[in-house]
mmCIF file of C-alpha atoms in Angstrom:
data_model
loop_
_atom_site.group_PDB
_atom_site.id
_atom_site.type_symbol
_atom_site.label_atom_id
_atom_site.label_comp_id
_atom_site.label_asym_id
_atom_site.label_seq_id
_atom_site.Cartn_x
_atom_site.Cartn_y
_atom_site.Cartn_z
ATOM 1 C CA ASN A 1 71.356 125.781 156.407
ATOM 2 C CA ILE A 2 71.854 127.715 159.103
ATOM 3 C CA ARG A 3 75.252 128.410 158.472
ATOM 4 C CA LYS A 4 74.619 129.989 154.558
ATOM 5 C CA LEU A 5 71.759 131.756 155.831
ATOM 6 C CA TYR A 6 74.370 133.534 158.359
ATOM 7 C CA LYS A 7 77.503 133.927 155.608
ATOM 8 C CA GLU A 8 74.961 135.033 152.928
ATOM 9 C CA PHE A 9 73.448 137.649 155.742
ATOM 10 C CA ARG A 10 77.079 139.232 156.740
ATOM 11 C CA SER A 11 77.423 139.309 153.021
ATOM 12 C CA PRO A 12 76.828 142.948 151.341
ATOM 13 C CA ILE A 13 77.695 142.247 148.556
ATOM 14 C CA LYS A 14 75.354 139.416 147.951
ATOM 15 C CA GLN A 15 72.570 141.929 149.325
ATOM 16 C CA ALA A 16 73.493 143.990 147.298
ATOM 17 C CA SER A 17 73.732 141.541 144.131
ATOM 18 C CA LYS A 18 70.163 140.046 145.484
ATOM 19 C CA LEU A 19 68.477 143.744 145.868
ATOM 20 C CA LEU A 20 70.175 145.108 142.553
ATOM 21 C CA GLY A 21 68.451 141.733 140.672
ATOM 22 C CA LEU A 22 71.746 141.126 139.197
ATOM 23 C CA THR A 23 74.228 137.923 138.830
ATOM 24 C CA TYR A 24 78.056 138.301 140.069
ATOM 25 C CA ASP A 25 78.946 138.834 136.223
ATOM 26 C CA GLU A 26 76.683 142.042 135.710
ATOM 27 C CA LEU A 27 77.572 143.282 138.855
ATOM 28 C CA GLY A 28 80.557 142.752 137.903
ATOM 29 C CA GLU A 29 80.617 144.680 135.597
ATOM 30 C CA LYS A 30 78.835 147.818 136.884
ATOM 31 C CA ILE A 31 82.433 147.759 139.440
ATOM 32 C CA GLY A 32 84.618 146.527 137.138
ATOM 33 C CA CYS A 33 86.791 143.370 138.155
ATOM 34 C CA THR A 34 84.537 139.868 137.279
ATOM 35 C CA GLY A 35 82.322 138.480 138.216
ATOM 36 C CA SER A 36 84.515 135.033 139.369
ATOM 37 C CA ALA A 37 86.122 138.011 141.426
ATOM 38 C CA ILE A 38 83.447 138.827 143.355
ATOM 39 C CA ASN A 39 82.171 134.856 143.790
ATOM 40 C CA ASN A 40 85.843 134.362 145.237
ATOM 41 C CA ALA A 41 85.557 137.122 147.013
ATOM 42 C CA ILE A 42 82.742 136.151 149.155
ATOM 43 C CA VAL A 43 83.573 132.281 148.801
ATOM 44 C CA ARG A 44 87.094 133.608 150.919
ATOM 45 C CA ASP A 45 85.311 136.107 153.190
ATOM 46 C CA LYS A 46 87.913 138.565 151.946
ATOM 47 C CA ILE A 47 85.803 141.354 149.619
ATOM 48 C CA SER A 48 87.984 144.221 149.648
ATOM 49 C CA ASP A 49 87.331 147.874 150.753
ATOM 50 C CA TRP A 50 87.508 148.604 147.274
ATOM 51 C CA MET A 51 84.391 146.557 145.970
ATOM 52 C CA ILE A 52 82.385 147.118 148.698
ATOM 53 C CA LYS A 53 82.475 151.168 148.581
ATOM 54 C CA SER A 54 81.602 150.375 144.752
ATOM 55 C CA VAL A 55 78.608 148.564 145.980
ATOM 56 C CA GLU A 56 77.748 151.153 148.336
ATOM 57 C CA LEU A 57 77.702 154.100 145.149
ATOM 58 C CA LEU A 58 75.980 151.570 143.375
ATOM 59 C CA LEU A 59 73.432 150.612 146.157
ATOM 60 C CA GLU A 60 73.402 154.908 146.437
ATOM 61 C CA ASN A 61 73.365 156.015 143.101
ATOM 62 C CA HIS A 62 70.205 152.910 142.751
ATOM 63 C CA GLN A 63 68.645 153.926 146.038
ATOM 64 C CA LEU A 64 68.442 157.601 144.673
ATOM 65 C CA LYS A 65 67.308 157.038 140.997
ATOM 66 C CA GLU A 66 64.300 155.413 142.590
ATOM 67 C CA GLN A 67 64.042 157.836 144.657
ATOM 68 C CA ILE A 68 63.918 159.923 141.016
ATOM 69 C CA LYS A 69 60.832 158.142 140.129
ATOM 70 C CA ARG A 70 58.944 158.236 143.010
ATOM 71 C CA GLN A 71 59.155 162.350 142.632
ATOM 72 C CA ASN A 72 58.257 161.836 138.866
ATOM 73 C CA THR A 73 55.405 160.388 139.848
ATOM 74 C CA ALA A 74 54.044 162.811 142.311
ATOM 75 C CA PHE A 75 55.138 165.199 140.468
ATOM 76 C CA LYS A 76 52.704 164.000 137.295
ATOM 77 C CA GLU A 77 49.795 163.186 139.129
ATOM 78 C CA THR A 78 49.759 166.757 140.677
ATOM 79 C CA LEU A 79 50.097 168.156 137.573
ATOM 80 C CA LYS A 80 47.277 166.049 136.653
ATOM 81 C CA GLY A 81 45.283 167.778 139.305
ATOM 82 C CA ILE A 82 45.438 170.988 138.446
ATOM 83 C CA ILE A 83 45.799 170.179 134.696
#
């Protein structure tokens, strides 16, 4: 259904939930609201600015943690080559 795909693509909250592998309840716990509040915001297409900003910060945090993991792995590999 093209309408469903469009709505899903438009929603940064849905995208973040999928990217992070979190349910709305889990995502809500991380940003300080309930899963039903997230679902209602998506269904009504009225996602608050604070909710979007919270999810953006959560995604940024996730990306930075992944970057640190990659750098640690590269550092360990470099040390193996030296030792």
